[in-house]
Short mmCIF file of C-alpha atoms in Angstrom, two decimals:
data_model
loop_
_atom_site.label_atom_id
_atom_site.label_comp_id
_atom_site.label_asym_id
_atom_site.label_seq_id
_atom_site.Cartn_x
_atom_site.Cartn_y
_atom_site.Cartn_z
CA MET Z 932 165.56 21.46 -12.84
CA THR Z 933 167.79 19.03 -10.97
CA ALA Z 934 167.65 15.28 -11.08
CA ASP Z 935 166.15 15.27 -7.60
CA SER Z 936 163.22 17.51 -8.52
CA PRO Z 937 159.70 16.04 -8.28
CA SER Z 938 159.04 16.06 -12.01
CA ASP Z 939 162.17 13.98 -12.68
CA ARG Z 940 161.35 11.31 -10.16
CA PRO Z 941 160.95 7.83 -11.66
CA VAL Z 942 157.37 6.73 -12.14
CA GLU Z 943 156.20 4.33 -9.44
CA SER Z 944 153.41 1.84 -10.01
CA ASP Z 945 150.40 1.63 -7.74
CA ALA Z 946 149.43 -1.74 -9.18
CA PRO Z 947 149.27 -4.65 -6.74
CA ALA Z 948 152.67 -6.04 -5.84
CA GLU Z 949 151.68 -9.53 -6.98
CA PRO Z 950 148.97 -11.23 -9.10
CA PRO Z 951 145.62 -12.15 -7.50
CA THR Z 952 145.94 -14.98 -4.96
CA ILE Z 953 143.66 -16.85 -2.60
CA ALA Z 954 144.72 -14.37 0.09
CA ASN Z 955 143.63 -11.43 -2.03
CA ARG Z 956 140.29 -13.12 -2.69
CA TRP Z 957 139.74 -13.46 1.06
CA TYR Z 958 140.59 -9.78 1.41
CA SER Z 959 137.88 -9.08 -1.17
CA VAL Z 960 135.42 -11.03 0.95
CA ALA Z 961 136.51 -8.91 3.92
CA LEU Z 962 135.77 -5.77 1.90
CA ILE Z 963 132.28 -7.04 1.04
CA ALA Z 964 131.66 -7.74 4.73
CA ALA Z 965 132.81 -4.22 5.68
CA ILE Z 966 130.48 -2.68 3.08
CA GLY Z 967 127.66 -4.90 4.31
CA PHE Z 968 128.21 -3.77 7.89
CA ALA Z 969 128.15 -0.09 6.92
CA VAL Z 970 124.90 -0.47 4.97
CA THR Z 971 123.07 -2.62 7.52
CA ALA Z 972 124.25 -0.62 10.55
CA SER Z 973 123.24 2.65 8.84
CA ALA Z 974 119.85 1.16 7.92
CA LEU Z 975 119.34 0.02 11.52
CA THR Z 976 120.19 3.54 12.67
CA ALA Z 977 117.66 4.88 10.17
CA LEU Z 978 114.96 2.74 11.75
CA THR Z 979 115.79 3.32 15.40
CA ASN Z 980 116.04 7.12 15.46
CA ALA Z 981 112.91 9.27 15.49
CA TYR Z 982 112.02 10.76 12.11
CA LEU Z 983 113.22 14.33 11.57
CA GLN Z 984 114.48 14.45 15.13
CA THR Z 985 116.78 17.38 14.28
CA PRO Z 986 115.92 20.53 12.32
CA ASP Z 987 119.01 19.90 10.20
CA GLU Z 988 117.52 16.68 8.81
CA THR Z 989 114.26 18.47 8.01
CA ALA Z 990 116.21 21.19 6.21
CA HIS Z 991 118.08 18.63 4.09
CA LEU Z 992 114.80 16.89 3.19
CA ASP Z 993 113.24 20.23 2.28
CA TYR Z 994 116.20 21.10 0.02
CA ALA Z 995 115.70 17.85 -1.92
CA VAL Z 996 111.97 18.46 -2.27
CA GLN Z 997 112.58 21.99 -3.58
CA VAL Z 998 115.04 20.61 -6.13
CA TRP Z 999 112.36 18.07 -7.12
CA HIS Z 1000 110.10 21.04 -7.83
CA GLY Z 1001 112.80 22.74 -9.91
CA ALA Z 1002 113.91 25.36 -7.40
CA LEU Z 1003 116.77 26.06 -5.03
CA PRO Z 1004 116.14 27.02 -1.39
CA VAL Z 1005 116.73 30.50 0.01
CA PHE Z 1006 117.82 31.00 3.61
CA GLU Z 1007 115.29 33.69 4.49
CA ASN Z 1008 112.33 31.88 2.90
CA GLY Z 1009 112.55 28.94 5.28
CA PRO Z 1010 111.41 25.38 4.49
CA ALA Z 1011 108.79 24.83 1.82
CA ILE Z 1012 107.53 21.60 3.39
CA ALA Z 1013 105.37 21.26 6.51
CA PRO Z 1014 105.71 17.72 7.90
CA PRO Z 1015 103.22 16.84 10.65
CA PHE Z 1016 106.03 15.66 12.94
CA GLY Z 1017 109.67 16.38 13.74
CA ALA Z 1018 111.71 19.53 14.29
CA ILE Z 1019 111.29 22.27 11.69
CA PRO Z 1020 113.96 24.98 11.34
CA PRO Z 1021 112.87 28.63 11.30
CA VAL Z 1022 115.01 29.30 8.21
CA GLN Z 1023 116.52 27.20 5.43
CA TRP Z 1024 119.96 26.95 7.00
CA VAL Z 1025 121.43 24.38 4.58
CA ALA Z 1026 120.63 26.46 1.49
CA GLN Z 1027 124.33 27.35 1.13
CA HIS Z 1028 125.31 23.77 0.21
CA PRO Z 1029 125.78 22.78 -3.46
CA PRO Z 1030 122.95 20.72 -4.96
CA LEU Z 1031 124.48 17.39 -6.08
CA PHE Z 1032 123.36 15.33 -3.06
CA TYR Z 1033 119.89 16.84 -3.20
CA ALA Z 1034 119.59 16.18 -6.93
CA LEU Z 1035 120.31 12.49 -6.21
CA LEU Z 1036 117.82 12.46 -3.33
CA ALA Z 1037 115.06 14.43 -5.06
CA PRO Z 1038 113.48 11.62 -7.16
CA VAL Z 1039 113.52 9.36 -4.09
CA VAL Z 1040 111.72 11.65 -1.63
CA GLY Z 1041 109.96 14.19 -3.89
CA PRO Z 1042 107.05 12.01 -5.12
CA LEU Z 1043 106.44 10.68 -1.60
CA VAL Z 1044 106.26 14.15 -0.09
CA ASP Z 1045 103.95 15.29 -2.89
CA ALA Z 1046 101.66 12.40 -1.97
CA GLY Z 1047 101.71 13.44 1.67
CA ARG Z 1048 103.60 10.30 2.73
CA TYR Z 1049 106.14 12.03 4.94
CA PRO Z 1050 107.17 8.97 7.03
CA ASP Z 1051 107.83 6.97 3.85
CA ALA Z 1052 109.78 9.88 2.37
CA VAL Z 1053 112.02 10.16 5.44
CA LEU Z 1054 112.64 6.41 5.52
CA ALA Z 1055 113.38 6.28 1.79
CA GLY Z 1056 115.85 9.16 2.06
CA ARG Z 1057 117.56 7.56 5.04
CA LEU Z 1058 117.86 4.20 3.30
CA MET Z 1059 119.39 5.88 0.25
CA ASN Z 1060 121.96 7.43 2.55
CA SER Z 1061 122.59 3.98 4.04
CA LEU Z 1062 123.63 2.81 0.57
CA LEU Z 1063 125.94 5.81 0.32
CA SER Z 1064 127.60 4.58 3.52
CA GLY Z 1065 128.61 1.47 1.61
CA VAL Z 1066 129.88 3.59 -1.27
CA ALA Z 1067 131.94 5.64 1.18
CA VAL Z 1068 133.55 2.48 2.58
CA LEU Z 1069 134.36 1.31 -0.95
CA ALA Z 1070 135.95 4.69 -1.74
CA VAL Z 1071 138.08 4.54 1.42
CA TRP Z 1072 139.23 1.01 0.51
CA TRP Z 1073 140.16 2.13 -3.00
CA ALA Z 1074 142.11 5.13 -1.72
CA ALA Z 1075 143.94 3.04 0.90
CA ARG Z 1076 145.15 0.71 -1.86
CA ARG Z 1077 146.60 3.73 -3.68
CA LEU Z 1078 148.21 5.09 -0.53
CA HIS Z 1079 149.86 1.74 0.30
CA PRO Z 1080 150.01 -0.37 -2.88
CA THR Z 1081 152.56 -2.88 -1.51
CA ARG Z 1082 150.59 -3.62 1.68
CA PRO Z 1083 147.37 -5.46 0.77
CA ALA Z 1084 146.34 -5.89 4.41
CA VAL Z 1085 145.91 -2.13 4.89
CA ALA Z 1086 142.99 -1.61 2.49
CA PRO Z 1087 140.49 -4.14 3.95
CA VAL Z 1088 141.24 -3.01 7.51
CA ALA Z 1089 140.82 0.62 6.43
CA ALA Z 1090 137.43 -0.43 5.03
CA ILE Z 1091 136.20 -1.84 8.34
CA ALA Z 1092 137.70 1.12 10.22
CA ALA Z 1093 135.61 3.41 8.01
CA ALA Z 1094 132.52 1.18 8.23
CA MET Z 1095 132.60 1.25 12.04
CA THR Z 1096 133.07 5.01 12.29
CA GLY Z 1097 130.17 5.89 14.56
CA MET Z 1098 129.49 9.34 13.14
CA LEU Z 1099 129.51 7.96 9.59
CA LEU Z 1100 126.81 5.47 10.63
CA LEU Z 1101 124.75 8.18 12.32
CA VAL Z 1102 124.66 10.44 9.27
CA GLY Z 1103 124.25 7.36 7.08
CA GLY Z 1104 121.05 6.60 8.98
CA ALA Z 1105 119.65 10.10 8.52
CA ILE Z 1106 119.16 12.58 5.68
CA TYR Z 1107 122.47 14.43 5.65
CA SER Z 1108 124.81 15.28 2.79
CA ASP Z 1109 128.06 14.26 4.53
CA GLN Z 1110 128.30 10.79 2.96
CA LEU Z 1111 128.84 12.19 -0.51
CA VAL Z 1112 131.65 14.44 0.74
CA ILE Z 1113 133.35 11.42 2.36
CA VAL Z 1114 133.21 9.62 -0.99
CA PHE Z 1115 134.73 12.44 -3.03
CA ALA Z 1116 137.34 13.27 -0.38
CA ALA Z 1117 138.52 9.65 -0.37
CA LEU Z 1118 138.58 9.52 -4.16
CA ALA Z 1119 140.56 12.77 -4.26
CA VAL Z 1120 143.21 11.38 -1.90
CA GLY Z 1121 143.42 8.16 -3.91
CA VAL Z 1122 143.70 9.94 -7.25
CA ALA Z 1123 146.30 12.36 -5.88
CA ALA Z 1124 148.42 9.47 -4.56
CA SER Z 1125 148.17 7.67 -7.91
CA VAL Z 1126 149.17 10.81 -9.80
CA LEU Z 1127 152.21 11.28 -7.55
CA ARG Z 1128 153.24 7.67 -8.18
CA ASN Z 1129 152.37 7.23 -11.85
CA GLY Z 1130 152.29 10.71 -13.35
CA VAL Z 1131 149.41 12.38 -15.16
CA THR Z 1132 148.10 9.57 -17.34
CA THR Z 1133 145.00 10.05 -19.46
CA ARG Z 1134 142.94 7.88 -17.12
CA LEU Z 1135 144.07 9.76 -14.02
CA MET Z 1136 143.50 13.08 -15.76
CA VAL Z 1137 139.86 12.14 -16.42
CA ALA Z 1138 139.48 10.82 -12.86
CA ALA Z 1139 140.88 14.04 -11.37
CA VAL Z 1140 138.45 16.16 -13.40
CA LEU Z 1141 135.44 14.03 -12.42
CA VAL Z 1142 136.38 13.93 -8.74
CA ALA Z 1143 137.04 17.68 -8.62
CA THR Z 1144 133.69 18.35 -10.27
CA GLY Z 1145 131.70 16.05 -8.01
CA GLY Z 1146 133.46 17.22 -4.88
CA MET Z 1147 132.83 20.91 -5.46
CA LEU Z 1148 129.19 20.12 -6.22
CA SER Z 1149 128.94 18.40 -2.81
CA ARG Z 1150 130.43 20.78 -0.23
CA LEU Z 1151 132.68 23.82 -0.15
CA ALA Z 1152 134.83 21.92 2.38
CA PHE Z 1153 136.04 19.81 -0.55
CA ALA Z 1154 138.08 22.81 -1.76
CA LEU Z 1155 140.91 21.67 0.52
CA PHE Z 1156 141.03 18.32 -1.28
CA LEU Z 1157 140.86 20.10 -4.62
CA VAL Z 1158 144.05 21.95 -3.65
CA ALA Z 1159 145.67 18.57 -2.91
CA LEU Z 1160 144.67 17.32 -6.37
CA VAL Z 1161 146.13 20.41 -8.03
CA ALA Z 1162 149.38 20.09 -6.06
CA ALA Z 1163 149.64 16.41 -7.00
CA VAL Z 1164 149.29 17.22 -10.70
CA ILE Z 1165 151.98 19.91 -10.48
CA LEU Z 1166 154.43 17.67 -8.58
CA ALA Z 1167 153.73 14.47 -10.53
CA PRO Z 1168 156.60 12.72 -12.35
CA ALA Z 1169 156.71 12.80 -16.14
CA VAL Z 1170 154.87 9.90 -17.76
CA ALA Z 1171 156.79 9.61 -21.01
CA GLY Z 1172 158.65 11.66 -23.56
CA SER Z 1173 160.41 14.92 -22.92
CA ARG Z 1174 160.05 17.09 -19.86
CA TRP Z 1175 158.07 19.63 -21.90
CA ARG Z 1176 155.59 17.00 -22.98
CA GLY Z 1177 155.10 16.09 -19.31
CA TRP Z 1178 154.37 19.72 -18.42
CA ALA Z 1179 151.95 19.97 -21.33
CA ARG Z 1180 149.91 17.10 -19.88
CA LYS Z 1181 149.97 18.77 -16.47
CA LEU Z 1182 148.79 22.09 -17.88
CA LEU Z 1183 146.03 20.32 -19.81
CA ALA Z 1184 144.90 18.51 -16.66
CA LEU Z 1185 144.90 21.72 -14.63
CA ALA Z 1186 143.01 23.60 -17.35
CA LEU Z 1187 140.35 20.88 -17.60
CA MET Z 1188 139.92 20.72 -13.82
CA ALA Z 1189 139.55 24.50 -13.62
CA ALA Z 1190 137.19 24.79 -16.59
CA VAL Z 1191 134.87 21.87 -15.82
CA THR Z 1192 134.69 22.70 -12.10
CA ALA Z 1193 134.00 26.38 -12.80
CA VAL Z 1194 131.24 25.59 -15.27
CA SER Z 1195 129.60 22.87 -13.15
CA SER Z 1196 129.68 24.49 -9.70
CA GLY Z 1197 130.94 28.06 -10.10
CA TRP Z 1198 127.45 29.36 -10.76
CA PHE Z 1199 126.27 28.08 -7.38
CA TYR Z 1200 129.03 29.79 -5.40
CA LEU Z 1201 128.39 33.00 -7.34
CA ARG Z 1202 124.76 32.64 -6.28
CA ASN Z 1203 125.90 32.37 -2.66
CA GLN Z 1204 127.99 35.50 -3.17
CA ARG Z 1205 124.99 37.36 -4.58
CA LEU Z 1206 122.58 36.26 -1.83
CA THR Z 1207 124.84 36.47 1.23
CA GLY Z 1208 127.92 38.50 0.30
CA HIS Z 1209 130.40 35.59 0.32
CA ILE Z 1210 130.76 32.25 -1.44
CA ALA Z 1211 130.37 30.16 1.74
CA GLY Z 1212 126.79 31.40 2.07
CA GLY Z 1213 126.65 31.27 5.88
CA HIS Z 1214 124.72 33.62 8.16
CA SER Z 1215 126.82 34.05 11.29
CA ASP Z 1216 124.93 37.22 12.25
CA TRP Z 1217 121.60 35.36 12.30
CA SER Z 1218 123.15 32.48 14.29
CA ALA Z 1219 124.53 34.90 16.86
CA GLU Z 1220 121.14 36.55 17.31
CA HIS Z 1221 118.86 33.52 17.29
CA LEU Z 1222 121.03 30.56 18.33
CA GLY Z 1223 123.13 32.24 20.98
CA ARG Z 1224 126.37 31.70 19.08
CA VAL Z 1225 129.27 33.82 20.32
CA SER Z 1226 132.59 34.68 18.74
CA ARG Z 1227 135.77 33.58 20.50
CA SER Z 1228 139.47 34.05 19.93
CA LEU Z 1229 141.32 31.45 17.87
CA SER Z 1230 143.58 30.63 20.79
CA ASP Z 1231 140.60 30.16 23.10
CA VAL Z 1232 139.02 27.63 20.75
CA ALA Z 1233 142.31 25.87 19.97
CA THR Z 1234 143.02 25.30 23.68
CA ASP Z 1235 139.48 24.27 24.62
CA MET Z 1236 139.47 20.53 25.40
CA ALA Z 1237 135.66 20.43 25.18
CA PHE Z 1238 135.95 21.61 21.59
CA TRP Z 1239 138.39 18.84 20.64
CA THR Z 1240 136.46 16.19 22.57
CA LYS Z 1241 133.29 16.90 20.64
CA LEU Z 1242 134.98 17.47 17.27
CA LEU Z 1243 137.18 14.36 17.21
CA GLY Z 1244 134.77 11.79 18.66
CA VAL Z 1245 134.16 10.07 15.33
CA TYR Z 1246 133.87 6.62 16.98
CA ARG Z 1247 131.45 7.78 19.69
CA PHE Z 1248 128.25 6.76 17.90
CA ASN Z 1249 125.34 7.27 20.36
CA ALA Z 1250 127.47 6.72 23.46
CA PRO Z 1251 127.95 9.53 26.02
CA ILE Z 1252 130.43 12.21 25.06
CA ASP Z 1253 132.84 11.04 27.77
CA SER Z 1254 132.82 7.40 26.58
CA PRO Z 1255 136.40 6.04 26.86
CA LEU Z 1256 135.89 3.49 24.07
CA GLN Z 1257 135.83 6.20 21.39
CA TRP Z 1258 139.41 7.14 22.29
CA ALA Z 1259 140.54 3.52 22.65
CA LEU Z 1260 139.43 2.95 19.05
CA LEU Z 1261 141.67 5.83 17.93
CA VAL Z 1262 144.82 4.45 19.61
CA PRO Z 1263 145.82 2.44 16.49
CA ALA Z 1264 145.63 5.69 14.48
CA VAL Z 1265 148.16 7.25 16.85
CA VAL Z 1266 150.37 4.18 16.40
CA GLY Z 1267 149.97 4.54 12.63
CA VAL Z 1268 151.13 8.16 12.82
CA GLY Z 1269 154.21 7.06 14.75
CA VAL Z 1270 155.07 4.39 12.21
CA VAL Z 1271 154.74 6.81 9.32
CA VAL Z 1272 156.83 9.49 11.03
CA VAL Z 1273 159.66 7.08 11.89
CA LEU Z 1274 159.91 5.66 8.38
CA PHE Z 1275 159.46 9.07 6.78
CA VAL Z 1276 162.43 10.46 8.74
CA ARG Z 1277 164.46 7.35 7.94
CA ARG Z 1278 163.91 7.78 4.20
CA LEU Z 1279 164.82 11.45 4.42
CA ARG Z 1280 168.09 10.58 6.11
CA GLN Z 1281 168.83 7.94 3.49
CA ARG Z 1282 167.92 10.42 0.72
CA ARG Z 1283 165.54 7.85 -0.78
CA TRP Z 1284 163.27 10.11 -2.79
CA GLY Z 1285 159.91 8.82 -3.91
CA ALA Z 1286 156.19 9.50 -4.03
CA ASP Z 1287 155.76 8.71 -0.33
CA LEU Z 1288 157.79 11.76 0.59
CA LEU Z 1289 155.09 13.85 -1.09
CA ILE Z 1290 152.04 11.78 -0.14
CA VAL Z 1291 152.74 11.95 3.60
CA PRO Z 1292 152.98 15.78 3.71
CA MET Z 1293 149.87 15.98 1.53
CA CYS Z 1294 147.83 13.92 4.01
CA ALA Z 1295 149.25 15.85 6.96
CA ALA Z 1296 148.34 19.15 5.28
CA LEU Z 1297 144.78 17.93 4.69
CA VAL Z 1298 144.36 17.00 8.36
CA LEU Z 1299 145.87 20.22 9.68
CA GLY Z 1300 144.00 22.33 7.12
CA LEU Z 1301 140.59 20.87 7.96
CA LEU Z 1302 141.17 21.10 11.71
CA ALA Z 1303 142.34 24.70 11.36
CA SER Z 1304 139.22 25.54 9.37
CA GLN Z 1305 137.06 24.12 12.17
CA VAL Z 1306 138.91 26.18 14.77
CA GLN Z 1307 138.30 29.29 12.67
CA TYR Z 1308 134.65 28.37 12.00
CA THR Z 1309 133.95 27.90 15.71
CA ALA Z 1310 135.84 31.06 16.66
CA PHE Z 1311 133.63 33.07 14.32
CA GLY Z 1312 130.45 31.72 15.96
CA GLY Z 1313 129.93 28.41 14.18
CA GLY Z 1314 128.75 25.27 15.96
CA VAL Z 1315 131.03 22.37 16.89
CA ASN Z 1316 129.96 19.17 15.18
CA THR Z 1317 131.80 15.86 14.89
CA ARG Z 1318 130.54 15.22 11.38
CA TYR Z 1319 132.45 18.23 10.08
CA VAL Z 1320 135.67 16.17 10.23
CA LEU Z 1321 134.18 13.19 8.36
CA PRO Z 1322 135.94 14.18 5.09
CA LEU Z 1323 139.13 12.98 6.85
CA THR Z 1324 137.69 9.45 7.23
CA VAL Z 1325 140.00 8.13 4.50
CA ILE Z 1326 143.08 9.28 6.42
CA THR Z 1327 141.81 8.29 9.87
CA ALA Z 1328 140.78 4.80 8.69
CA THR Z 1329 144.08 4.25 6.87
CA LEU Z 1330 146.06 5.25 9.96
CA VAL Z 1331 143.99 2.85 12.08
CA ALA Z 1332 144.75 0.11 9.54
CA LEU Z 1333 148.48 0.88 9.63
CA GLY Z 1334 148.52 0.72 13.41
CA LEU Z 1335 146.69 -2.62 13.47
CA THR Z 1336 148.62 -4.36 10.68
CA ASN Z 1337 152.16 -3.05 11.13
CA TRP Z 1338 153.22 -6.16 13.08
CA ARG Z 1339 152.33 -9.11 10.88
CA ARG Z 1340 152.19 -11.82 13.55
CA ALA Z 1341 149.87 -9.81 15.79
CA ALA Z 1342 147.74 -8.29 13.03
CA VAL Z 1343 144.88 -10.80 13.11
CA ALA Z 1344 144.52 -10.60 16.89
CA LEU Z 1345 144.72 -6.81 16.91
CA VAL Z 1346 142.16 -6.46 14.11
CA ALA Z 1347 139.80 -8.93 15.83
CA VAL Z 1348 139.99 -7.10 19.17
CA TRP Z 1349 139.55 -3.68 17.56
CA THR Z 1350 136.55 -4.86 15.53
CA ALA Z 1351 134.96 -6.40 18.62
CA VAL Z 1352 135.36 -3.18 20.61
CA ALA Z 1353 134.00 -1.08 17.74
CA PHE Z 1354 131.02 -3.41 17.35
CA TRP Z 1355 130.33 -3.23 21.08
CA GLN Z 1356 130.36 0.57 20.89
CA PHE Z 1357 127.77 0.38 18.11
CA ALA Z 1358 125.62 -2.37 19.65
CA SER Z 1359 125.58 -1.02 23.19
CA SER Z 1360 124.30 2.37 22.05
CA THR Z 1361 121.70 1.02 19.59
CA SER Z 1362 118.36 0.29 21.21
CA LEU Z 1363 115.51 -1.38 19.36
CA ASP Z 1364 113.18 0.08 21.98
CA ARG Z 1365 113.30 3.29 19.93
CA PHE Z 1366 112.13 1.49 16.80
CA VAL Z 1367 109.98 3.96 14.89
CA LEU Z 1368 107.90 1.56 12.82
CA ASP Z 1369 104.94 -0.45 14.04
CA ALA Z 1370 105.51 -3.45 16.30
CA GLY Z 1371 105.02 -5.89 13.44
CA ASN Z 1372 108.09 -4.51 11.71
CA LEU Z 1373 110.27 -4.84 14.79
CA MET Z 1374 111.57 -8.09 13.33
CA VAL Z 1375 113.19 -6.02 10.57
CA GLY Z 1376 115.27 -4.29 13.21
CA HIS Z 1377 116.31 -7.58 14.78
CA ALA Z 1378 117.20 -8.96 11.34
CA LEU Z 1379 119.36 -5.93 10.56
CA TRP Z 1380 121.08 -6.16 13.94
CA ALA Z 1381 121.86 -9.84 13.34
CA LEU Z 1382 123.07 -9.14 9.80
CA ALA Z 1383 125.39 -6.39 11.05
CA ALA Z 1384 126.84 -8.85 13.58
CA VAL Z 1385 127.33 -11.46 10.86
CA CYS Z 1386 129.13 -8.90 8.68
CA ALA Z 1387 131.46 -7.96 11.54
CA LEU Z 1388 132.27 -11.61 12.28
CA GLY Z 1389 132.59 -12.34 8.57
CA PHE Z 1390 135.09 -9.54 8.17
CA VAL Z 1391 137.32 -10.85 10.97
CA ALA Z 1392 137.17 -14.40 9.60
CA ALA Z 1393 137.89 -13.36 6.01
CA PHE Z 1394 140.74 -11.08 7.04
CA ALA Z 1395 142.28 -13.83 9.20
CA LEU Z 1396 142.10 -16.36 6.36
CA GLY Z 1397 143.57 -13.90 3.88
CA HIS Z 1398 146.34 -12.82 6.22
CA ARG Z 1399 147.35 -16.39 7.05
CA ARG Z 1400 147.31 -17.37 3.40
CA ARG Z 1401 149.83 -14.61 2.71
CA ALA Z 1402 151.97 -15.66 5.65
CA ALA Z 1403 151.99 -19.35 4.69
CA PRO Z 1404 155.08 -20.61 2.77
CA THR Z 1405 154.54 -21.53 -0.87
CA ALA Z 1406 154.33 -25.21 -1.69
CA THR Z 1407 156.78 -24.99 -4.56
CA PRO Z 1408 160.06 -23.16 -4.01
CA ALA Z 1409 160.77 -20.39 -6.46
CA GLU Z 1410 163.50 -20.93 -8.99
CA PRO Z 1411 166.78 -19.24 -8.04
CA GLN Z 1412 167.43 -15.95 -9.81
CA PRO Z 1413 170.62 -14.03 -10.37
CA PRO Z 1414 171.25 -11.43 -7.65
CA ALA Z 1415 170.82 -8.55 -10.10
CA ALA Z 1416 167.42 -9.83 -11.24
CA THR Z 1417 166.32 -10.38 -7.66
CA ALA Z 1418 167.27 -6.83 -6.71
CA ALA Z 1419 165.50 -5.40 -9.73
CA ALA Z 1420 162.31 -7.29 -8.86
CA ALA Z 1421 162.26 -6.14 -5.23
CA PRO Z 1422 159.25 -3.91 -4.47
CA THR Z 1423 159.75 -0.34 -3.46
CA GLU Z 1424 159.46 0.10 0.31
CA GLN Z 1425 156.33 1.98 1.31
CA LEU Z 1426 156.00 4.17 4.35
CA GLY Z 1427 154.25 2.25 7.09
CA ALA Z 1428 155.85 -1.14 6.43
CA SER Z 1429 157.41 -2.73 9.47
CA ASP Z 1430 161.09 -3.53 9.41
CA ALA Z 1431 160.39 -7.09 10.47
CA ALA Z 1432 158.40 -7.70 7.30
CA ALA Z 1433 160.34 -5.53 4.90
CA SER Z 1434 161.27 -8.61 2.86
CA GLU Z 1435 157.60 -9.37 2.19
CA PRO Z 1436 155.83 -7.69 -0.70
CA ARG Z 1437 152.93 -5.90 1.05
CA PRO Z 1438 150.80 -2.87 -0.16
CA ALA Z 1439 151.83 -0.30 1.59
CA SER Z 1440 121.01 17.13 18.39
CA ALA Z 1441 123.04 18.55 15.66
CA ALA Z 1442 123.66 22.26 15.51
CA ALA Z 1443 122.54 24.39 12.62
CA GLU Z 1444 125.02 24.38 9.80
#
């Protein structure tokens, strides 16, 4: 093994580049505002969309109720519940999903359904998912800090970029299992980045096992992120001691991930194999016969602009599918990709090896892998649905944050404009005329709308104050240090940092499933 091999790379810290400051406290306020927006906007969505308006939502509710009764659903048996309203699927077409989300939802909706209080059960389930929207934003923020530890402005902006993702708010205001997958996907990316920077510490080993377990109990789509975790453990630098001791820790981490994941979720995928003939548990033959799904060639799907328009419209919310604002909100992500590519190539040319040269390909592989899986799924007769790319929220939001904060002097203005446009996209396609409760409770909808607006404004204000605090000169000049000490204390450059600020320490109707 050469000195340039991954395992011999020096350990990099993902700790903050400097101790807590007033600026960092303002960034924390910005994070709280972003979480508040996600929760209130999801709750408002929960109250303004008709109950069980899609058969998918009814199927998810039914799954939770069956878990409450100690059973797992079977595709052919159909739903066990019979709500007096809403769309009811002819079969149980979410039965192939692992049960973690439904186990969390079961004690919330099960007793209400048993009492015949279906409207209350739907609302309770939706509001629980609204809270999960906030958890998803927190997970994205945490992962963004690990991806760019020397650029503290990235994490709070990634949080608001996730919170204002229209499709995240839509599923957060309904009974869908996507929120939990977003959480575990973000945690997996954050843990993988930390492992590549710091090595396989005991804490990160435990975190990797827990995230792998929870993710595979949420959706099979998480398997792609599990591969990223495994690759990160294999390529991680040695923590301490001899090279053999480092490999022993890696092997232990891999063995624990494999064993705990197999025991906790392997039984469910074997059940899918027994019931349907494959671990995914889908029924493409039934979909082709009853839903009019047709198989297409991979090239036909990959070159179909309608496919990409529907799949990638994560900022569309309830706007028309041809809304231009959804693509305007993704422009900073394109800028973020450009920044990363330029600096990645520069570091390759300078032969400056580090964790970033592994983290960037890892994120690119996750994006390409998930998109390729959707092309294949659609080609084999599956439906196109924007929410199927929501596990990539952590990467999309971080790229948006990089694009908005790469130029320090313009960052506040860019973030303010982007947040205003995103809020307009949400507000203009949210109508309280569709409020599903009685007229007396309409004031709840107005209160939630106002609170969401306050959270959006609060985020911009807190981010601006934090950013300007970091930009302001210190009152007391630092004591001069010898050149050698100054060089040793300089932070490692992170991909995505602008050259102009390199001297500043900165952390880098839904289809049937």
